[in-house]
Coordinates of C-alpha atoms in Angstrom, one line a residue:
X1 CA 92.4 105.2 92.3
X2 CA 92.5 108.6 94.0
X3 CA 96.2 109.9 95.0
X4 CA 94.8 109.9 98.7
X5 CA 93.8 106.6 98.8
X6 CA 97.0 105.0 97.2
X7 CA 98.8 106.7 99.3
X8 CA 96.8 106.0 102.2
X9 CA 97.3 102.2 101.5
X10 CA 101.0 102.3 100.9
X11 CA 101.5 103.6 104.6
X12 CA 99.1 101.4 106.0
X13 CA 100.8 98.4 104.0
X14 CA 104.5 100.3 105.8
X15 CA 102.7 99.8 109.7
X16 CA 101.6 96.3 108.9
X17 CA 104.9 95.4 107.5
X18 CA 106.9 97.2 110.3
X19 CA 108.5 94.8 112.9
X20 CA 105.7 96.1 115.3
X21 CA 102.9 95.9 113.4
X22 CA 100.9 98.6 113.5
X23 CA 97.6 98.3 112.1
X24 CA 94.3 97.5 113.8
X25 CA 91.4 95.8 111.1
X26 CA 87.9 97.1 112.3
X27 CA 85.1 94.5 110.9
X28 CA 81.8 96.3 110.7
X29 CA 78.0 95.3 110.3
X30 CA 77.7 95.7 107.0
X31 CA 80.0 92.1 106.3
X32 CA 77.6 89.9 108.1
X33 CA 76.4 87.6 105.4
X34 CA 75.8 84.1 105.9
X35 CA 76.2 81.0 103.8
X36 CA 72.9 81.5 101.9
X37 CA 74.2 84.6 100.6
X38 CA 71.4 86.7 103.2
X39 CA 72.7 90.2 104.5
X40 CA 72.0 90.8 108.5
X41 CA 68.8 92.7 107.6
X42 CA 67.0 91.1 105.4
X43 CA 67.0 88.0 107.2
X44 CA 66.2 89.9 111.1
X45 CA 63.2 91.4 109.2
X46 CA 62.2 87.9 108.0
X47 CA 62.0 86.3 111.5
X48 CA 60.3 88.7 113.8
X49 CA 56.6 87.9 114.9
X50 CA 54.3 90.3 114.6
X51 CA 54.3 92.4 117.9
X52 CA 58.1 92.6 118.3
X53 CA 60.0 94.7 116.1
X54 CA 63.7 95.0 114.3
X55 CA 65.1 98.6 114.0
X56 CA 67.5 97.9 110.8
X57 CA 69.3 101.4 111.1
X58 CA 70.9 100.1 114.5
X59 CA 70.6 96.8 114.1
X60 CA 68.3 96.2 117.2
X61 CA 65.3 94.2 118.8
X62 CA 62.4 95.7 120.3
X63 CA 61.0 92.5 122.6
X64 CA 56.7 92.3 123.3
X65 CA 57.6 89.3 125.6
X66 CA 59.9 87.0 126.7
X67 CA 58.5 84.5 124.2
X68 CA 59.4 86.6 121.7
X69 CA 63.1 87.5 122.8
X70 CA 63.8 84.0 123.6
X71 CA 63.0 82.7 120.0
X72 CA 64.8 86.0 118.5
X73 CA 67.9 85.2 120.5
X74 CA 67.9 81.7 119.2
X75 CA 67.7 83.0 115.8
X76 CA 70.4 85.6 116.2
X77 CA 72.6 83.1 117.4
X78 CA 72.1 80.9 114.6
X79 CA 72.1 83.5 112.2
X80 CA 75.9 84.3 113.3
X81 CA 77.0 80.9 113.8
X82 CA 77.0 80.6 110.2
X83 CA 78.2 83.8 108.7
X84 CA 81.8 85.1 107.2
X85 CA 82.6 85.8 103.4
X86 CA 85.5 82.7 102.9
X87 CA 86.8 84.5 100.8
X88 CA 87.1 87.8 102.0
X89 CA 88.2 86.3 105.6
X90 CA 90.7 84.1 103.3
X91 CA 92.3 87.2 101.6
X92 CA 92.5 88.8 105.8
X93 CA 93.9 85.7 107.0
X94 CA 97.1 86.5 104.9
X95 CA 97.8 89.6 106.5
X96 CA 99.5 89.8 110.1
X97 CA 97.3 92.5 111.6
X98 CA 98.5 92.5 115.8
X99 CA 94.7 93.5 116.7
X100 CA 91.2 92.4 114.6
X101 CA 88.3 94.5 116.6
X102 CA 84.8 93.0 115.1
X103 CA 81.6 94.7 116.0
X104 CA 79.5 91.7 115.3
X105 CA 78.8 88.7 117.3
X106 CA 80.6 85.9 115.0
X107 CA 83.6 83.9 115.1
X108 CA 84.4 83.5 111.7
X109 CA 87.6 85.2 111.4
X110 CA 88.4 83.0 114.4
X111 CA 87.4 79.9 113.2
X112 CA 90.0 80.5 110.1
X113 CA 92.6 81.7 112.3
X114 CA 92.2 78.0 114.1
X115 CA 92.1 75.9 110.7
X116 CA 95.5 77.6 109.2
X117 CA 97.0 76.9 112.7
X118 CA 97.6 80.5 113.3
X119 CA 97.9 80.9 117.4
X120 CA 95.7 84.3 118.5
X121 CA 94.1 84.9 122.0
X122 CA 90.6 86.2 121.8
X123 CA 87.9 87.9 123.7
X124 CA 84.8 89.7 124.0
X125 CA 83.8 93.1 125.7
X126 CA 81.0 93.4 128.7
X127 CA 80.7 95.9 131.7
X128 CA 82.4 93.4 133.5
X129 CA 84.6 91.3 130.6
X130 CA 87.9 93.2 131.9
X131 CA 88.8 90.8 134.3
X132 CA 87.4 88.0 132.4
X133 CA 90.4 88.9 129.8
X134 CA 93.3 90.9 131.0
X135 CA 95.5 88.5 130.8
X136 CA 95.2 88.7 127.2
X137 CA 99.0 89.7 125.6
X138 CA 99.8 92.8 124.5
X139 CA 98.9 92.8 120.6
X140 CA 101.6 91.8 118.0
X141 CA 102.2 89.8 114.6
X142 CA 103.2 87.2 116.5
X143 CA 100.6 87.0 118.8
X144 CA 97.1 88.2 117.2
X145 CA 93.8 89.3 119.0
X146 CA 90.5 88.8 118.2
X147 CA 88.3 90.6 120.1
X148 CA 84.4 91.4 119.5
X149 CA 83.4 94.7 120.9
X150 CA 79.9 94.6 121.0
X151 CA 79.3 91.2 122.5
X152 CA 80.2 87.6 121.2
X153 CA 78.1 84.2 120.3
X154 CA 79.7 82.4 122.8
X155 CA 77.9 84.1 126.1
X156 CA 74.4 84.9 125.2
X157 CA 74.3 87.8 128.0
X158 CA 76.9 90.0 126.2
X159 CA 74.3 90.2 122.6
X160 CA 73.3 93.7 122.4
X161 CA 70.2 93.1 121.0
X162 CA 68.1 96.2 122.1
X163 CA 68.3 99.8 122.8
X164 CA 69.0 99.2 126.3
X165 CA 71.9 96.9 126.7
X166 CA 73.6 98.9 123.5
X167 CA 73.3 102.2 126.2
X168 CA 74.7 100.4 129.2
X169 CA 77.8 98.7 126.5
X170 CA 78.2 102.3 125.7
X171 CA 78.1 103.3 129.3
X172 CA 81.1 100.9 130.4
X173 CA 83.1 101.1 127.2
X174 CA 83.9 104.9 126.4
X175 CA 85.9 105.9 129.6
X176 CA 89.4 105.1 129.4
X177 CA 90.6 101.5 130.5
X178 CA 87.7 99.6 129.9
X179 CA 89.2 97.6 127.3
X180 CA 91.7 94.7 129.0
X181 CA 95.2 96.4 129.3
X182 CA 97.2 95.2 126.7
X183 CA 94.5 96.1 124.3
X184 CA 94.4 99.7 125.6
X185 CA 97.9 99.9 125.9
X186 CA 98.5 98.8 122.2
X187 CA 95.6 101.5 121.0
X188 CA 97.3 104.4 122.7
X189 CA 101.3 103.8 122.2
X190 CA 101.5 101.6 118.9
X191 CA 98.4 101.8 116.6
X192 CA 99.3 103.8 113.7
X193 CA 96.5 103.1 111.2
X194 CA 93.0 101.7 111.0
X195 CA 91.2 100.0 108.4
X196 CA 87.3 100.1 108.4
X197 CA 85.7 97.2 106.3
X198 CA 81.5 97.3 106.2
X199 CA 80.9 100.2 107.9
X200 CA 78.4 102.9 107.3
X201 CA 78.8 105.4 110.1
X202 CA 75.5 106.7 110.1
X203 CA 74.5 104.6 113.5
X204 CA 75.8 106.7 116.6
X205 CA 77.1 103.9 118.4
X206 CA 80.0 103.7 115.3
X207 CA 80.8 107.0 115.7
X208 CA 81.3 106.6 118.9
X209 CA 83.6 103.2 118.4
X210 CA 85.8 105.7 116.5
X211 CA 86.0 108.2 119.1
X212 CA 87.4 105.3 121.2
X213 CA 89.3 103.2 119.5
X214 CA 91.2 106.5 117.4
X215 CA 90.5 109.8 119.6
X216 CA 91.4 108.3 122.9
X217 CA 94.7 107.9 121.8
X218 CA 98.4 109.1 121.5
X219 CA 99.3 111.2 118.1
X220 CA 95.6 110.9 116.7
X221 CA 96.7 113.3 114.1
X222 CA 99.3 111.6 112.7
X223 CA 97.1 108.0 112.8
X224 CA 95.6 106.7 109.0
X225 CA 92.5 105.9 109.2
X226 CA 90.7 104.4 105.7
X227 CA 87.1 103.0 105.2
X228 CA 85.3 100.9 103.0
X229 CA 83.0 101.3 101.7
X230 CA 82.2 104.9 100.3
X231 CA 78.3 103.8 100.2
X232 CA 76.9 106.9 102.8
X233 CA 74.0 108.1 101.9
X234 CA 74.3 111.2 104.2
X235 CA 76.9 113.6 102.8
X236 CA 76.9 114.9 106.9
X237 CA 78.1 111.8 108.1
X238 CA 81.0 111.9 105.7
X239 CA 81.5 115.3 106.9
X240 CA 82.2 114.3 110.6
X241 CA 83.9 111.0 109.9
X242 CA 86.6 112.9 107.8
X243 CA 86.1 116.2 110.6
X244 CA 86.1 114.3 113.6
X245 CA 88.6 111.1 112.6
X246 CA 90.5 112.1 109.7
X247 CA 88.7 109.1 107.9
X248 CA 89.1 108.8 104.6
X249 CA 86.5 106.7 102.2
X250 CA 87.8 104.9 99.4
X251 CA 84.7 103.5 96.7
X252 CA 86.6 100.4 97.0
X253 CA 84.6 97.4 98.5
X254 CA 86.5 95.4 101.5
X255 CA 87.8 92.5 99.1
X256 CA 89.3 95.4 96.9
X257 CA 90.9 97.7 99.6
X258 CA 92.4 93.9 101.5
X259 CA 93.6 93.3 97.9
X260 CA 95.3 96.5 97.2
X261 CA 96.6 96.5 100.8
X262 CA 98.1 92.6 100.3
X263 CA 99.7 94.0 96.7
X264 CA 101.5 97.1 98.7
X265 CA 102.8 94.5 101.2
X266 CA 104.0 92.3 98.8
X267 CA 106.0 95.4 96.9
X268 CA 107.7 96.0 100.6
X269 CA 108.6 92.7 101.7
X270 CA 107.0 89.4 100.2
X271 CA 107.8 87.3 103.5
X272 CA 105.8 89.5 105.7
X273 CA 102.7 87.7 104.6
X274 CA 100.7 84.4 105.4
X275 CA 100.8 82.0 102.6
X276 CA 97.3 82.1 100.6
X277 CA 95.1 79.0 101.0
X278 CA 95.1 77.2 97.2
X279 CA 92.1 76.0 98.1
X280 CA 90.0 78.9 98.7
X281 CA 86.7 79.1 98.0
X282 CA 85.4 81.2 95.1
X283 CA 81.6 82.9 94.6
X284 CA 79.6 84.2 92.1
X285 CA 76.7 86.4 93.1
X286 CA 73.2 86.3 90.8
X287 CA 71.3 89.5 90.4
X288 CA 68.1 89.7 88.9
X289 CA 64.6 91.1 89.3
X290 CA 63.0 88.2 90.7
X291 CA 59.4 86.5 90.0
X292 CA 55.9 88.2 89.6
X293 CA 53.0 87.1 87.9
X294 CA 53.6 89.0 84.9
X295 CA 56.6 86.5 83.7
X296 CA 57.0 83.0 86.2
X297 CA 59.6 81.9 83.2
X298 CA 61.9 84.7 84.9
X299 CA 63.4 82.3 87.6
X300 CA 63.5 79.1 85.1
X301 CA 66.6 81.3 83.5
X302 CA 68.1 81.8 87.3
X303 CA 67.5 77.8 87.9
X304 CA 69.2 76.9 84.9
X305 CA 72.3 78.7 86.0
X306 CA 72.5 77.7 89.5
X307 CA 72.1 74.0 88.4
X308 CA 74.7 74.1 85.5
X309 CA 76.8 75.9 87.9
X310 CA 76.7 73.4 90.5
X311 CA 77.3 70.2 88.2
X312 CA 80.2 72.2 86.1
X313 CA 83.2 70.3 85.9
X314 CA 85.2 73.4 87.0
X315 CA 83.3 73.2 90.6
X316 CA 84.4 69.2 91.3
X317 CA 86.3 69.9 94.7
X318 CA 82.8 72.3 95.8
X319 CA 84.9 75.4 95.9
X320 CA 82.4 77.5 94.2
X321 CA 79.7 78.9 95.6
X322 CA 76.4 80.4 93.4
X323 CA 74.4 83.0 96.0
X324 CA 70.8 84.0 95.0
X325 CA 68.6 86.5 96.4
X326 CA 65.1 84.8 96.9
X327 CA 64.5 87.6 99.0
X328 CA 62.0 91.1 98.4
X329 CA 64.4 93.5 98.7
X330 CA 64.2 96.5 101.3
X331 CA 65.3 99.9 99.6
X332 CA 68.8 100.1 99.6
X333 CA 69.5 96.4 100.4
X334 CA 70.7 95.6 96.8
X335 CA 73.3 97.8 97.0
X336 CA 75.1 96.2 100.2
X337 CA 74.5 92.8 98.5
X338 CA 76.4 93.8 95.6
X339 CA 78.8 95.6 97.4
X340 CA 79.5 92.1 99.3
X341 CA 79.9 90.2 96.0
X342 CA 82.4 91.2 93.9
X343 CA 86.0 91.5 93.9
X344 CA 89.3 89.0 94.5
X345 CA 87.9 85.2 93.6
X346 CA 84.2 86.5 93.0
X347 CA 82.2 87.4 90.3
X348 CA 78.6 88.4 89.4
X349 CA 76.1 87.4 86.9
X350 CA 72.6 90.0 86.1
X351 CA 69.9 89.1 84.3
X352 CA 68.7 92.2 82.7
X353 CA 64.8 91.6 81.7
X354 CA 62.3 94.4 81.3
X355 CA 61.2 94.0 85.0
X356 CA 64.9 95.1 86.0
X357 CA 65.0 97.9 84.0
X358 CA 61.4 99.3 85.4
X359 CA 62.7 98.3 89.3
X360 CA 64.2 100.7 91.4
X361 CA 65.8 98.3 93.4
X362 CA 67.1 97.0 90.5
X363 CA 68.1 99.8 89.0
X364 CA 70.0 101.1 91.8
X365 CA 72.1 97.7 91.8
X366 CA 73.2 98.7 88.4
X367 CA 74.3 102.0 89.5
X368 CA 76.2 101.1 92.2
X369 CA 77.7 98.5 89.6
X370 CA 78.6 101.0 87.2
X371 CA 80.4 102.8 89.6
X372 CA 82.8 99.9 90.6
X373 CA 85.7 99.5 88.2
X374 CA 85.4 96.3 86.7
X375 CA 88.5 96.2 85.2
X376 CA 88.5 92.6 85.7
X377 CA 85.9 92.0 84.0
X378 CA 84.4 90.3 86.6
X379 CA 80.5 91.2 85.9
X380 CA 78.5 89.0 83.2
X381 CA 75.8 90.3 82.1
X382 CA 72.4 87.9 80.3
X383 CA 69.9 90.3 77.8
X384 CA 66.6 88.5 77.9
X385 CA 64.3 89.0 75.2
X386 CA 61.9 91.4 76.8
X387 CA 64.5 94.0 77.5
X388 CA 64.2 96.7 74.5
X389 CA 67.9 97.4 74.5
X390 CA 68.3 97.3 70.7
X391 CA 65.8 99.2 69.2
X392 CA 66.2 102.9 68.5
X393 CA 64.1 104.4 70.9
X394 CA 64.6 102.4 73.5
X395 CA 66.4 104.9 75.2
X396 CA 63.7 107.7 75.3
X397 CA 61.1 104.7 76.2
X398 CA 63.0 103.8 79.9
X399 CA 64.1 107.2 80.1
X400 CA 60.2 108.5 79.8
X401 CA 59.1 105.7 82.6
X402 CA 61.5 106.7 84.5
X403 CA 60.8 110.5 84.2
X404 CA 57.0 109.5 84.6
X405 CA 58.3 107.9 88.5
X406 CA 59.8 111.0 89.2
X407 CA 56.8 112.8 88.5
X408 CA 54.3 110.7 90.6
X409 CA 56.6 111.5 93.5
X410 CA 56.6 115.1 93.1
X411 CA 53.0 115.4 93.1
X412 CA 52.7 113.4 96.7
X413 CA 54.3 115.0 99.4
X414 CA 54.1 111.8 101.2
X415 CA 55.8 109.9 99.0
X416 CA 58.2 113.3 99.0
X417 CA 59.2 112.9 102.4
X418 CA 60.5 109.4 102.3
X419 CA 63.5 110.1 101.1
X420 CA 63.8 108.7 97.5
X421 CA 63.1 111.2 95.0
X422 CA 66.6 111.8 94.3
X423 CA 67.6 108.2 93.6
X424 CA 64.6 108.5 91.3
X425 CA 66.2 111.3 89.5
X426 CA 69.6 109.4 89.9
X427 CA 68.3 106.9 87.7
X428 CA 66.5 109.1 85.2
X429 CA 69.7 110.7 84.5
X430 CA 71.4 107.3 84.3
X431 CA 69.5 104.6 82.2
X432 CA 70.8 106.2 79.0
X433 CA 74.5 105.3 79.6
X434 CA 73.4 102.1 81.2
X435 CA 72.1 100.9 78.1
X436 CA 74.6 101.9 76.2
X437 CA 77.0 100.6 77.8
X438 CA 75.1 96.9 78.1
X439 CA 75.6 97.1 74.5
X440 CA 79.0 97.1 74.6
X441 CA 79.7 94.5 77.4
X442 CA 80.0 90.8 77.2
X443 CA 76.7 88.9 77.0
X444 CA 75.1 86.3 76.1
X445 CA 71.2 87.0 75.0
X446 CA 68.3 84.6 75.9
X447 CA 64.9 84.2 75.4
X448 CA 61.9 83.0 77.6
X449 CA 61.7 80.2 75.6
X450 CA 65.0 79.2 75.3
X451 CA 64.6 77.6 78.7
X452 CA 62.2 74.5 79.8
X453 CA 61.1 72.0 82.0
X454 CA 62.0 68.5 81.1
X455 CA 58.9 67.2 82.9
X456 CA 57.2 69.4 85.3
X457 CA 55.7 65.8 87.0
X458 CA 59.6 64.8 88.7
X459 CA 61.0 66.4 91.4
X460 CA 63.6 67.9 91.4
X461 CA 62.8 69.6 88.0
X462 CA 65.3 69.7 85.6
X463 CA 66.0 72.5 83.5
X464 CA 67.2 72.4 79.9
X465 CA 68.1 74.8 77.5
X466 CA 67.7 74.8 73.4
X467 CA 70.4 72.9 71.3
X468 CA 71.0 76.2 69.5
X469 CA 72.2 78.3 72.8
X470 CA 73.2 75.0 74.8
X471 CA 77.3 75.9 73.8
X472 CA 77.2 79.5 74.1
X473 CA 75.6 79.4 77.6
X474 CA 78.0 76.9 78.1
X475 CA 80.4 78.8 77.1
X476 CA 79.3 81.3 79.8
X477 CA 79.3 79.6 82.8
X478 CA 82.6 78.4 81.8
X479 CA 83.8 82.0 81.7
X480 CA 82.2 82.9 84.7
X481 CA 84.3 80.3 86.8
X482 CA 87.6 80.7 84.9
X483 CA 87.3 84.6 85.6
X484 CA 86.7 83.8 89.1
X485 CA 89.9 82.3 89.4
X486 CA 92.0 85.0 88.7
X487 CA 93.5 86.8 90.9

């Protein structure tokens, strides 16, 4: 961990342990994952009809007709009914931040807060939600506030869901005062640091939360503000976050920074935090390049997990939870979904076949992977059979597909201009230490065959797997949860 950043979290974990309280938790976009494991934009993309549109940069609607918007609404509402990472929101739960600002729609923070008993007064933010909620009380450890900037779930006409209503939100919420008193008040004469979990910054409207919530205050330049995660794209937008707001990015994902921030509160004073929930739940996360028709054993492998995972007598209370992307991927979506899925009470299995290491979506997965610290050991890795991992040259044959992709690009400019060639390259220069180092991690190798269909006639099918790897894969899954358990 860089000097910066410890340092960073050590004075944060000082404001959130002061008397005060003096930390404000910003929850951005990027958490929004539901219980089916399905980010924000893959499933939006999924449920648009053809003539209306989903703009997954900002996160917004364009409407052909009312039929249209009324269904979308409906879906969005549904979709955020049911999302929160348990055990992220778990892990946040524990720490006595006076004021929780969330950018999406949901109440799942909320919904926690009410099961551990924890009294907090929340609200919502509309052009005309001030008097609605001033008499919420001034921010504090003692009394919490929730409040949900960009609209909330319960009143349908505060979504921003289009281009429009985000300009008018803007409109009424930059000027000073717009927020309900206490909240304003509590911005500008006690907030000393902010954390930033799932944001990217490259929207506008982000940018702009920061030049409101941080900038329109008292002593900005002595304020901390951290964010994870580092996962920006544009090197410019890091420029101006750390220019404009003194922001600094840690490669952390949320469940590590709310870790490492619970550890330096515990090093301060033990009692200042919230007992942790022995029940929590726990998840493990599958990645794998899905189905084609070149090889429909593929998901038989992912099948056998899930179901041995679900029936394991280490998952008798239901506290575990298997996620699995039966999702195509968007470009770049794999790396959110990863980023989501590992940490504190989680783990993550990949399935490395041949079709992963020839898919770029795949591919940049592992690379995000690689750059995490697993010091944990928290990411379980399956060789099938079709992978060429082990013979001599199979480094200079992925390296030389790989190289060939780059090349195709070069030679069309439109292909060029979208943006991709140098995660292309990225992964060129990389598949020669990724498969070296899958040969040094813990795994377990399968083949194809390994895996069958007890009778393909009954429904459900059942999945079985070969006396001679049935106790090692057992073995696996057993792992798997114990690991998740730590913390």
């Amino acid at each position: 961990m860089a000097v910066e950043i410890e340092n960073a979290y050590k004075t944060i974990a000082r404001h959130i342990t002061s008397p005060r309280g003096q930390c404000v938790l910003i929850l951005g976009p990027e958490l929004a994952i539901n219980k089916d494991g399905i980010g924000y934009k893959t499933y939006f993309r999924d449920i648009m009809p053809n003539n209306s549109k989903y703009f997954d940069l900002e996160n917004l609607f364009y409407f052909n007709n009312s039929t249209d918007r009324y269904s979308i609404v409906n879906k969005v509402l549904e979709y955020y009914e049911s999302v929160g990472d348990p055990v992220l929101i778990e892990m946040i739960s524990r720490i006595p931040f006076p004021l929780i600002i969330n950018v999406n729609p949901d109440k799942a923070i909320n919904r926690t807060y009410n099961c551990k008993g924890i009294n907090f007064s929340g609200g919502y933010f509309t052009k005309d939600s001030k008097t609605i909620f001033n008499s919420i009380p001034l921010p504090s450890k003692e009394t919490p506030v929730i409040y949900n900037i960009f609209g909330s779930i319960e009143a349908d006409q505060s979504l921003i869901l289009n281009h429009k209503k985000l300009y008018e939100t803007i409109q009424y919420l930059l000027p000073k005062k717009s927020l309900p008193d206490n909240i304003e008040l509590f911005l500008n004469e006690t907030a000393s640091s902010f954390i930033f979990l799932g944001f990217k910054f490259d929207s506008w409207q982000y940018q702009l939360l920061c030049h409101k919530l941080i900038v329109n205050s008292s002593n900005n330049d002595l304020k901390t503000n951290i964010s994870s995660t580092n996962i920006i794209e544009n090197e410019n937008v890091s420029i101006i976050m750390n220019d404009s707001f003194a922001m600094k990015f840690t490669a952390e994902n949320p469940i590590q920074c709310i870790h490492n921030i619970i550890k330096c509160c515990e090093q301060i004073d033990l009692e200042s935090l919230r007992t942790r929930n022995e029940n929590s739940a726990y998840s493990t996360f599958i990645s794998y390049a899905r189905k084609d028709d070149s090889n429909l054993e593929r998901e038989n492998i992912v099948n056998l997990i899930e179901d041995k995972f679900k029936n394991n007598v280490c998952n008798q209370n239901n506290l575990f939870q298997l996620f699995r992307d039966r999702n195509d991927l968007k470009y770049g979506d794999s790396i959110d979904s990863f980023m989501t899925h590992i940490g504190i009470g989680k783990s993550v299995i990949r399935v490395i076949s041949h079709k992963y290491l020839t898919s770029i979506y795949c591919m940049i997965e592992a690379y995000r992977i690689h750059n995490y610290s697993d010091e944990d050991k928290r990411i379980f890795t399956i060789i099938m059979s079709d992978a060429d991992i082990h013979s001599t040259d199979s480094i200079s044959k992925y390296k030389k597909y790989w190289f060939d992709k780059c090349q195709i690009i070069l030679k069309d400019q439109t292909k060029l201009s979208n943006g991709n060639y140098d995660d292309y390259v990225s992964i060129y220069r990389f598949i020669d230490t990724f498969l070296a180092e899958l040969a040094d991690q813990i795994y377990l190798d399968l083949d194809y065959s390994d895996i069958y269909i007890k009778d393909t006639t009954i429904l459900p099918q059942e999945f079985i797997i070969k006396d001679s790897k049935k106790q090692k894969f057992e073995e696996f899954i057993q792992e798997v949860c114990t690991t998740m358990k730590k913390q």
